[in-house]
């Protein structure tokens, strides 16, 4: 009975982890990169139109591009680390060891990835963000 509970726990975490990977890699990161491209296009246009004042005028956009780049890379790295932790723990010799490994090594990535994605959610344009934003859930449009 205890072993069944541990197996159910492991499977639940495994499913949540796979869903998180899918969302991050197939929805969140592509939306961020699309927004980043829009910002970079805007920066390029500013440089064409205002070559002398460009650095001052594009400073905010460049900082946003930098933050998006850093957070996307962090999200991607954490996602791959979580996948590796999951694979390591799938190879353990008992359900008890697997469940403990998932708890200790996989679950902590949930909050780390979530933190980065939450920060990206605040930056990326609402029109490009693929999911309902928290403020939209709290204060329905």
Short mmCIF file of N, CA and C in Angstrom, two decimals:
data_model
loop_
_atom_site.label_atom_id
_atom_site.label_comp_id
_atom_site.label_asym_id
_atom_site.label_seq_id
_atom_site.Cartn_x
_atom_site.Cartn_y
_atom_site.Cartn_z
N UNK A 1 0.82 -1.20 0.00
CA UNK A 1 0.00 0.00 0.00
C UNK A 1 0.87 1.26 0.00
N UNK A 2 1.88 1.26 0.84
CA UNK A 2 2.79 2.40 0.90
C UNK A 2 3.53 2.55 -0.43
N UNK A 3 3.92 1.44 -1.02
CA UNK A 3 4.63 1.46 -2.29
C UNK A 3 3.75 2.03 -3.41
N UNK A 4 2.47 1.74 -3.37
CA UNK A 4 1.53 2.28 -4.37
C UNK A 4 1.43 3.80 -4.22
N UNK A 5 1.38 4.28 -2.98
CA UNK A 5 1.34 5.73 -2.75
C UNK A 5 2.60 6.41 -3.26
N UNK A 6 3.75 5.78 -3.03
CA UNK A 6 5.01 6.34 -3.52
C UNK A 6 5.05 6.38 -5.05
N UNK A 7 4.58 5.31 -5.66
CA UNK A 7 4.54 5.24 -7.13
C UNK A 7 3.60 6.32 -7.69
N UNK A 8 2.44 6.50 -7.05
CA UNK A 8 1.50 7.54 -7.47
C UNK A 8 2.12 8.93 -7.34
N UNK A 9 2.83 9.15 -6.23
CA UNK A 9 3.50 10.43 -6.01
C UNK A 9 4.51 10.69 -7.13
N UNK A 10 5.35 9.69 -7.39
CA UNK A 10 6.38 9.82 -8.43
C UNK A 10 5.74 10.13 -9.79
N UNK A 11 4.68 9.40 -10.12
CA UNK A 11 4.01 9.61 -11.41
C UNK A 11 3.40 11.01 -11.51
N UNK A 12 2.83 11.47 -10.41
CA UNK A 12 2.24 12.81 -10.38
C UNK A 12 3.31 13.87 -10.65
N UNK A 13 4.43 13.75 -9.96
CA UNK A 13 5.52 14.71 -10.14
C UNK A 13 6.10 14.60 -11.55
N UNK A 14 6.20 13.38 -12.05
CA UNK A 14 6.72 13.16 -13.40
C UNK A 14 5.82 13.85 -14.44
N UNK A 15 4.52 13.71 -14.29
CA UNK A 15 3.56 14.34 -15.21
C UNK A 15 3.65 15.87 -15.11
N UNK A 16 3.71 16.39 -13.89
CA UNK A 16 3.83 17.84 -13.71
C UNK A 16 5.12 18.36 -14.33
N UNK A 17 6.19 17.61 -14.14
CA UNK A 17 7.48 18.00 -14.70
C UNK A 17 7.44 18.02 -16.22
N UNK A 18 6.86 17.00 -16.81
CA UNK A 18 6.76 16.94 -18.27
C UNK A 18 5.89 18.08 -18.81
N UNK A 19 4.81 18.38 -18.10
CA UNK A 19 3.94 19.48 -18.52
C UNK A 19 4.69 20.81 -18.44
N UNK A 20 5.48 20.98 -17.38
CA UNK A 20 6.25 22.20 -17.22
C UNK A 20 7.29 22.35 -18.34
N UNK A 21 7.95 21.26 -18.67
CA UNK A 21 8.93 21.28 -19.76
C UNK A 21 8.23 21.65 -21.07
N UNK A 22 7.10 21.03 -21.33
CA UNK A 22 6.36 21.31 -22.56
C UNK A 22 5.95 22.78 -22.64
N UNK A 23 5.40 23.31 -21.56
CA UNK A 23 4.99 24.72 -21.55
C UNK A 23 6.18 25.65 -21.75
N UNK A 24 7.24 25.38 -21.03
CA UNK A 24 8.41 26.26 -21.11
C UNK A 24 9.03 26.24 -22.50
N UNK A 25 9.25 25.05 -23.03
CA UNK A 25 9.99 24.93 -24.29
C UNK A 25 9.15 25.21 -25.53
N UNK A 26 7.86 24.91 -25.47
CA UNK A 26 7.02 25.02 -26.67
C UNK A 26 6.09 26.22 -26.69
N UNK A 27 5.93 26.88 -25.54
CA UNK A 27 5.04 28.04 -25.52
C UNK A 27 5.72 29.29 -24.96
N UNK A 28 6.27 29.18 -23.76
CA UNK A 28 6.82 30.36 -23.09
C UNK A 28 8.05 30.90 -23.82
N UNK A 29 9.06 30.05 -24.02
CA UNK A 29 10.29 30.52 -24.64
C UNK A 29 10.05 31.06 -26.06
N UNK A 30 9.28 30.37 -26.91
CA UNK A 30 9.02 30.95 -28.24
C UNK A 30 8.33 32.31 -28.18
N UNK A 31 7.39 32.49 -27.25
CA UNK A 31 6.72 33.79 -27.12
C UNK A 31 7.71 34.87 -26.69
N UNK A 32 8.60 34.52 -25.78
CA UNK A 32 9.62 35.47 -25.33
C UNK A 32 10.56 35.86 -26.46
N UNK A 33 10.96 34.88 -27.24
CA UNK A 33 11.86 35.16 -28.36
C UNK A 33 11.19 36.02 -29.43
N UNK A 34 9.90 35.80 -29.62
CA UNK A 34 9.16 36.62 -30.59
C UNK A 34 9.10 38.08 -30.12
N UNK A 35 8.82 38.27 -28.84
CA UNK A 35 8.78 39.62 -28.29
C UNK A 35 10.16 40.27 -28.35
N UNK A 36 11.17 39.49 -28.04
CA UNK A 36 12.54 39.98 -28.10
C UNK A 36 12.88 40.45 -29.52
N UNK A 37 12.46 39.69 -30.50
CA UNK A 37 12.69 40.07 -31.90
C UNK A 37 11.99 41.39 -32.23
N UNK A 38 10.76 41.55 -31.75
CA UNK A 38 10.05 42.81 -31.97
C UNK A 38 10.81 43.99 -31.37
N UNK A 39 11.32 43.78 -30.15
CA UNK A 39 12.08 44.85 -29.51
C UNK A 39 13.35 45.16 -30.30
N UNK A 40 14.04 44.12 -30.73
CA UNK A 40 15.27 44.33 -31.51
C UNK A 40 14.99 45.03 -32.84
N UNK A 41 13.87 44.71 -33.46
CA UNK A 41 13.48 45.41 -34.69
C UNK A 41 13.26 46.90 -34.39
N UNK A 42 12.61 47.18 -33.26
CA UNK A 42 12.40 48.56 -32.85
C UNK A 42 13.71 49.29 -32.59
N UNK A 43 14.64 48.60 -31.95
CA UNK A 43 15.95 49.18 -31.69
C UNK A 43 16.66 49.50 -33.01
N UNK A 44 16.58 48.58 -33.96
CA UNK A 44 17.20 48.81 -35.28
C UNK A 44 16.61 50.03 -35.96
N UNK A 45 15.30 50.17 -35.88
CA UNK A 45 14.65 51.33 -36.50
C UNK A 45 15.06 52.63 -35.80
N UNK A 46 15.18 52.58 -34.49
CA UNK A 46 15.64 53.77 -33.77
C UNK A 46 17.04 54.17 -34.22
N UNK A 47 17.88 53.18 -34.42
CA UNK A 47 19.26 53.46 -34.86
C UNK A 47 19.28 54.10 -36.24
N UNK A 48 18.38 53.65 -37.11
CA UNK A 48 18.29 54.23 -38.46
C UNK A 48 17.79 55.67 -38.43
N UNK A 49 16.78 55.90 -37.61
CA UNK A 49 16.13 57.21 -37.60
C UNK A 49 16.90 58.23 -36.76
N UNK A 50 17.45 57.79 -35.63
CA UNK A 50 18.16 58.69 -34.71
C UNK A 50 19.57 58.18 -34.44
N UNK A 51 20.46 58.21 -35.42
CA UNK A 51 21.79 57.64 -35.23
C UNK A 51 22.59 58.29 -34.10
N UNK A 52 22.40 59.59 -33.88
CA UNK A 52 23.17 60.29 -32.85
C UNK A 52 22.61 60.07 -31.45
N UNK A 53 21.31 59.94 -31.35
CA UNK A 53 20.66 59.80 -30.04
C UNK A 53 20.28 58.35 -29.73
N UNK A 54 20.69 57.48 -30.60
CA UNK A 54 20.28 56.08 -30.52
C UNK A 54 20.52 55.43 -29.15
N UNK A 55 21.73 55.55 -28.64
CA UNK A 55 22.07 54.85 -27.39
C UNK A 55 21.18 55.29 -26.24
N UNK A 56 20.92 56.57 -26.16
CA UNK A 56 20.07 57.10 -25.10
C UNK A 56 18.62 56.65 -25.30
N UNK A 57 18.15 56.72 -26.53
CA UNK A 57 16.75 56.41 -26.82
C UNK A 57 16.43 54.92 -26.72
N UNK A 58 17.39 54.07 -27.03
CA UNK A 58 17.13 52.63 -27.06
C UNK A 58 17.57 51.92 -25.78
N UNK A 59 18.02 52.68 -24.80
CA UNK A 59 18.55 52.08 -23.58
C UNK A 59 17.55 51.14 -22.90
N UNK A 60 16.32 51.59 -22.74
CA UNK A 60 15.30 50.78 -22.06
C UNK A 60 15.02 49.49 -22.82
N UNK A 61 14.86 49.60 -24.14
CA UNK A 61 14.59 48.41 -24.95
C UNK A 61 15.74 47.41 -24.87
N UNK A 62 16.96 47.92 -24.91
CA UNK A 62 18.13 47.04 -24.85
C UNK A 62 18.20 46.33 -23.49
N UNK A 63 17.87 47.05 -22.43
CA UNK A 63 17.85 46.42 -21.10
C UNK A 63 16.78 45.33 -21.02
N UNK A 64 15.63 45.58 -21.62
CA UNK A 64 14.57 44.57 -21.64
C UNK A 64 15.01 43.35 -22.45
N UNK A 65 15.63 43.58 -23.59
CA UNK A 65 16.14 42.48 -24.42
C UNK A 65 17.15 41.65 -23.62
N UNK A 66 18.03 42.33 -22.90
CA UNK A 66 19.03 41.64 -22.09
C UNK A 66 18.36 40.79 -21.01
N UNK A 67 17.38 41.37 -20.33
CA UNK A 67 16.69 40.62 -19.27
C UNK A 67 15.96 39.41 -19.84
N UNK A 68 15.29 39.59 -20.97
CA UNK A 68 14.61 38.46 -21.60
C UNK A 68 15.62 37.37 -21.94
N UNK A 69 16.74 37.76 -22.53
CA UNK A 69 17.77 36.78 -22.90
C UNK A 69 18.26 36.00 -21.69
N UNK A 70 18.55 36.72 -20.62
CA UNK A 70 19.06 36.07 -19.41
C UNK A 70 18.02 35.12 -18.81
N UNK A 71 16.78 35.58 -18.74
CA UNK A 71 15.74 34.74 -18.12
C UNK A 71 15.36 33.55 -19.00
N UNK A 72 15.35 33.74 -20.31
CA UNK A 72 15.08 32.62 -21.22
C UNK A 72 16.18 31.57 -21.08
N UNK A 73 17.42 32.02 -21.05
CA UNK A 73 18.54 31.07 -20.91
C UNK A 73 18.47 30.35 -19.56
N UNK A 74 18.14 31.08 -18.51
CA UNK A 74 18.02 30.46 -17.18
C UNK A 74 16.88 29.44 -17.18
N UNK A 75 15.76 29.80 -17.77
CA UNK A 75 14.62 28.88 -17.86
C UNK A 75 15.00 27.63 -18.63
N UNK A 76 15.66 27.81 -19.74
CA UNK A 76 16.09 26.69 -20.58
C UNK A 76 17.06 25.78 -19.82
N UNK A 77 18.04 26.38 -19.16
CA UNK A 77 19.03 25.61 -18.40
C UNK A 77 18.36 24.83 -17.27
N UNK A 78 17.51 25.50 -16.51
CA UNK A 78 16.80 24.83 -15.41
C UNK A 78 15.93 23.69 -15.93
N UNK A 79 15.30 23.91 -17.06
CA UNK A 79 14.44 22.88 -17.65
C UNK A 79 15.26 21.64 -18.01
N UNK A 80 16.40 21.84 -18.64
CA UNK A 80 17.25 20.69 -18.99
C UNK A 80 17.82 20.01 -17.75
N UNK A 81 18.15 20.79 -16.73
CA UNK A 81 18.63 20.20 -15.48
C UNK A 81 17.54 19.36 -14.82
N UNK A 82 16.29 19.84 -14.88
CA UNK A 82 15.18 19.08 -14.30
C UNK A 82 14.97 17.78 -15.06
N UNK A 83 15.07 17.82 -16.38
CA UNK A 83 14.94 16.60 -17.19
C UNK A 83 16.02 15.60 -16.79
N UNK A 84 17.24 16.08 -16.63
CA UNK A 84 18.35 15.20 -16.24
C UNK A 84 18.11 14.59 -14.85
N UNK A 85 17.60 15.40 -13.93
CA UNK A 85 17.30 14.89 -12.58
C UNK A 85 16.21 13.82 -12.65
N UNK A 86 15.23 14.06 -13.47
CA UNK A 86 14.15 13.08 -13.64
C UNK A 86 14.70 11.77 -14.20
N UNK A 87 15.53 11.86 -15.22
CA UNK A 87 16.11 10.65 -15.83
C UNK A 87 16.98 9.89 -14.83
N UNK A 88 17.79 10.63 -14.05
CA UNK A 88 18.62 9.98 -13.03
C UNK A 88 17.78 9.19 -12.04
N UNK A 89 16.70 9.81 -11.61
CA UNK A 89 15.87 9.17 -10.59
C UNK A 89 15.02 8.04 -11.14
N UNK A 90 14.76 8.04 -12.43
CA UNK A 90 14.02 6.93 -13.04
C UNK A 90 14.84 5.65 -13.06
N UNK A 91 16.14 5.77 -12.92
CA UNK A 91 17.03 4.61 -12.99
C UNK A 91 17.35 4.02 -11.62
N UNK A 92 16.79 4.57 -10.56
CA UNK A 92 17.06 4.04 -9.22
C UNK A 92 16.39 2.68 -9.05
N UNK A 93 16.85 1.95 -8.04
CA UNK A 93 16.45 0.55 -7.91
C UNK A 93 15.18 0.28 -7.11
N UNK A 94 14.59 1.29 -6.50
CA UNK A 94 13.35 1.04 -5.75
C UNK A 94 12.40 2.22 -5.91
N UNK A 95 11.13 1.94 -5.74
CA UNK A 95 10.10 2.98 -5.83
C UNK A 95 10.33 4.02 -4.74
N UNK A 96 10.73 3.57 -3.58
CA UNK A 96 11.00 4.47 -2.47
C UNK A 96 12.13 5.44 -2.81
N UNK A 97 13.20 4.93 -3.39
CA UNK A 97 14.33 5.78 -3.79
C UNK A 97 13.92 6.75 -4.89
N UNK A 98 13.14 6.27 -5.85
CA UNK A 98 12.68 7.13 -6.94
C UNK A 98 11.81 8.26 -6.40
N UNK A 99 10.87 7.93 -5.52
CA UNK A 99 9.97 8.95 -4.96
C UNK A 99 10.76 9.98 -4.16
N UNK A 100 11.71 9.52 -3.35
CA UNK A 100 12.53 10.45 -2.58
C UNK A 100 13.37 11.31 -3.51
N UNK A 101 13.93 10.70 -4.54
CA UNK A 101 14.72 11.45 -5.51
C UNK A 101 13.90 12.51 -6.23
N UNK A 102 12.69 12.15 -6.61
CA UNK A 102 11.81 13.12 -7.26
C UNK A 102 11.51 14.28 -6.31
N UNK A 103 11.25 13.94 -5.06
CA UNK A 103 10.94 14.96 -4.06
C UNK A 103 12.14 15.89 -3.83
N UNK A 104 13.32 15.31 -3.68
CA UNK A 104 14.51 16.09 -3.35
C UNK A 104 15.18 16.76 -4.54
N UNK A 105 15.08 16.13 -5.72
CA UNK A 105 15.86 16.62 -6.86
C UNK A 105 15.03 17.21 -8.00
N UNK A 106 13.80 16.76 -8.18
CA UNK A 106 12.99 17.25 -9.30
C UNK A 106 12.08 18.40 -8.85
N UNK A 107 11.36 18.21 -7.77
CA UNK A 107 10.39 19.21 -7.30
C UNK A 107 11.03 20.59 -7.08
N UNK A 108 12.25 20.70 -6.53
CA UNK A 108 12.82 22.04 -6.34
C UNK A 108 12.94 22.85 -7.64
N UNK A 109 13.04 22.18 -8.77
CA UNK A 109 13.11 22.91 -10.04
C UNK A 109 11.78 23.59 -10.37
N UNK A 110 10.68 23.08 -9.85
CA UNK A 110 9.38 23.69 -10.15
C UNK A 110 9.38 25.17 -9.78
N UNK A 111 9.81 25.47 -8.55
CA UNK A 111 9.81 26.86 -8.08
C UNK A 111 10.84 27.71 -8.82
N UNK A 112 11.99 27.13 -9.14
CA UNK A 112 13.03 27.88 -9.84
C UNK A 112 12.57 28.26 -11.25
N UNK A 113 11.99 27.31 -11.95
CA UNK A 113 11.50 27.58 -13.31
C UNK A 113 10.32 28.55 -13.24
N UNK A 114 9.44 28.31 -12.30
CA UNK A 114 8.27 29.17 -12.13
C UNK A 114 8.68 30.61 -11.88
N UNK A 115 9.71 30.82 -11.07
CA UNK A 115 10.19 32.17 -10.77
C UNK A 115 10.61 32.89 -12.06
N UNK A 116 11.41 32.22 -12.87
CA UNK A 116 11.89 32.83 -14.12
C UNK A 116 10.73 33.12 -15.07
N UNK A 117 9.81 32.17 -15.19
CA UNK A 117 8.67 32.35 -16.09
C UNK A 117 7.76 33.47 -15.59
N UNK A 118 7.57 33.56 -14.27
CA UNK A 118 6.77 34.66 -13.72
C UNK A 118 7.37 36.02 -14.06
N UNK A 119 8.69 36.12 -13.99
CA UNK A 119 9.36 37.38 -14.34
C UNK A 119 9.19 37.68 -15.83
N UNK A 120 9.30 36.65 -16.67
CA UNK A 120 9.10 36.84 -18.11
C UNK A 120 7.67 37.26 -18.41
N UNK A 121 6.73 36.72 -17.66
CA UNK A 121 5.31 37.07 -17.86
C UNK A 121 5.08 38.57 -17.67
N UNK A 122 5.81 39.16 -16.73
CA UNK A 122 5.67 40.59 -16.47
C UNK A 122 6.25 41.45 -17.59
N UNK A 123 7.17 40.89 -18.35
CA UNK A 123 7.88 41.65 -19.39
C UNK A 123 7.21 41.52 -20.75
N UNK A 124 6.84 40.31 -21.12
CA UNK A 124 6.37 40.03 -22.48
C UNK A 124 4.98 40.63 -22.71
N UNK A 125 4.81 41.18 -23.88
CA UNK A 125 3.55 41.80 -24.30
C UNK A 125 2.38 40.82 -24.12
N UNK A 126 1.28 41.32 -23.59
CA UNK A 126 0.09 40.49 -23.35
C UNK A 126 -0.38 39.77 -24.61
N UNK A 127 -0.29 40.44 -25.74
CA UNK A 127 -0.76 39.85 -27.00
C UNK A 127 0.06 38.63 -27.41
N UNK A 128 1.30 38.57 -26.99
CA UNK A 128 2.18 37.46 -27.38
C UNK A 128 2.23 36.34 -26.33
N UNK A 129 1.87 36.67 -25.09
CA UNK A 129 1.94 35.67 -24.02
C UNK A 129 0.90 34.58 -24.28
N UNK A 130 1.33 33.32 -24.33
CA UNK A 130 0.43 32.25 -24.76
C UNK A 130 -0.58 31.77 -23.72
N UNK A 131 -0.40 32.16 -22.48
CA UNK A 131 -1.28 31.69 -21.41
C UNK A 131 -1.99 32.87 -20.77
N UNK A 132 -3.02 32.57 -20.02
CA UNK A 132 -3.70 33.62 -19.26
C UNK A 132 -2.75 34.12 -18.19
N UNK A 133 -2.60 35.43 -18.09
CA UNK A 133 -1.71 36.01 -17.08
C UNK A 133 -2.42 36.06 -15.74
N UNK A 134 -1.63 36.06 -14.66
CA UNK A 134 -2.22 36.05 -13.32
C UNK A 134 -3.16 37.22 -13.10
N UNK A 135 -2.75 38.40 -13.51
CA UNK A 135 -3.62 39.56 -13.28
C UNK A 135 -4.93 39.44 -14.05
N UNK A 136 -4.89 38.74 -15.20
CA UNK A 136 -6.12 38.52 -15.96
C UNK A 136 -7.05 37.56 -15.21
N UNK A 137 -6.46 36.61 -14.50
CA UNK A 137 -7.28 35.70 -13.71
C UNK A 137 -7.88 36.41 -12.51
N UNK A 138 -7.09 37.31 -11.92
CA UNK A 138 -7.57 38.02 -10.74
C UNK A 138 -8.56 39.12 -11.09
N UNK A 139 -8.25 39.85 -12.14
CA UNK A 139 -9.10 40.97 -12.57
C UNK A 139 -9.51 40.71 -14.01
N UNK A 140 -10.50 39.92 -14.19
CA UNK A 140 -10.92 39.48 -15.52
C UNK A 140 -11.14 40.68 -16.42
N UNK A 141 -10.55 40.58 -17.63
CA UNK A 141 -10.64 41.67 -18.61
C UNK A 141 -12.07 42.04 -18.89
#
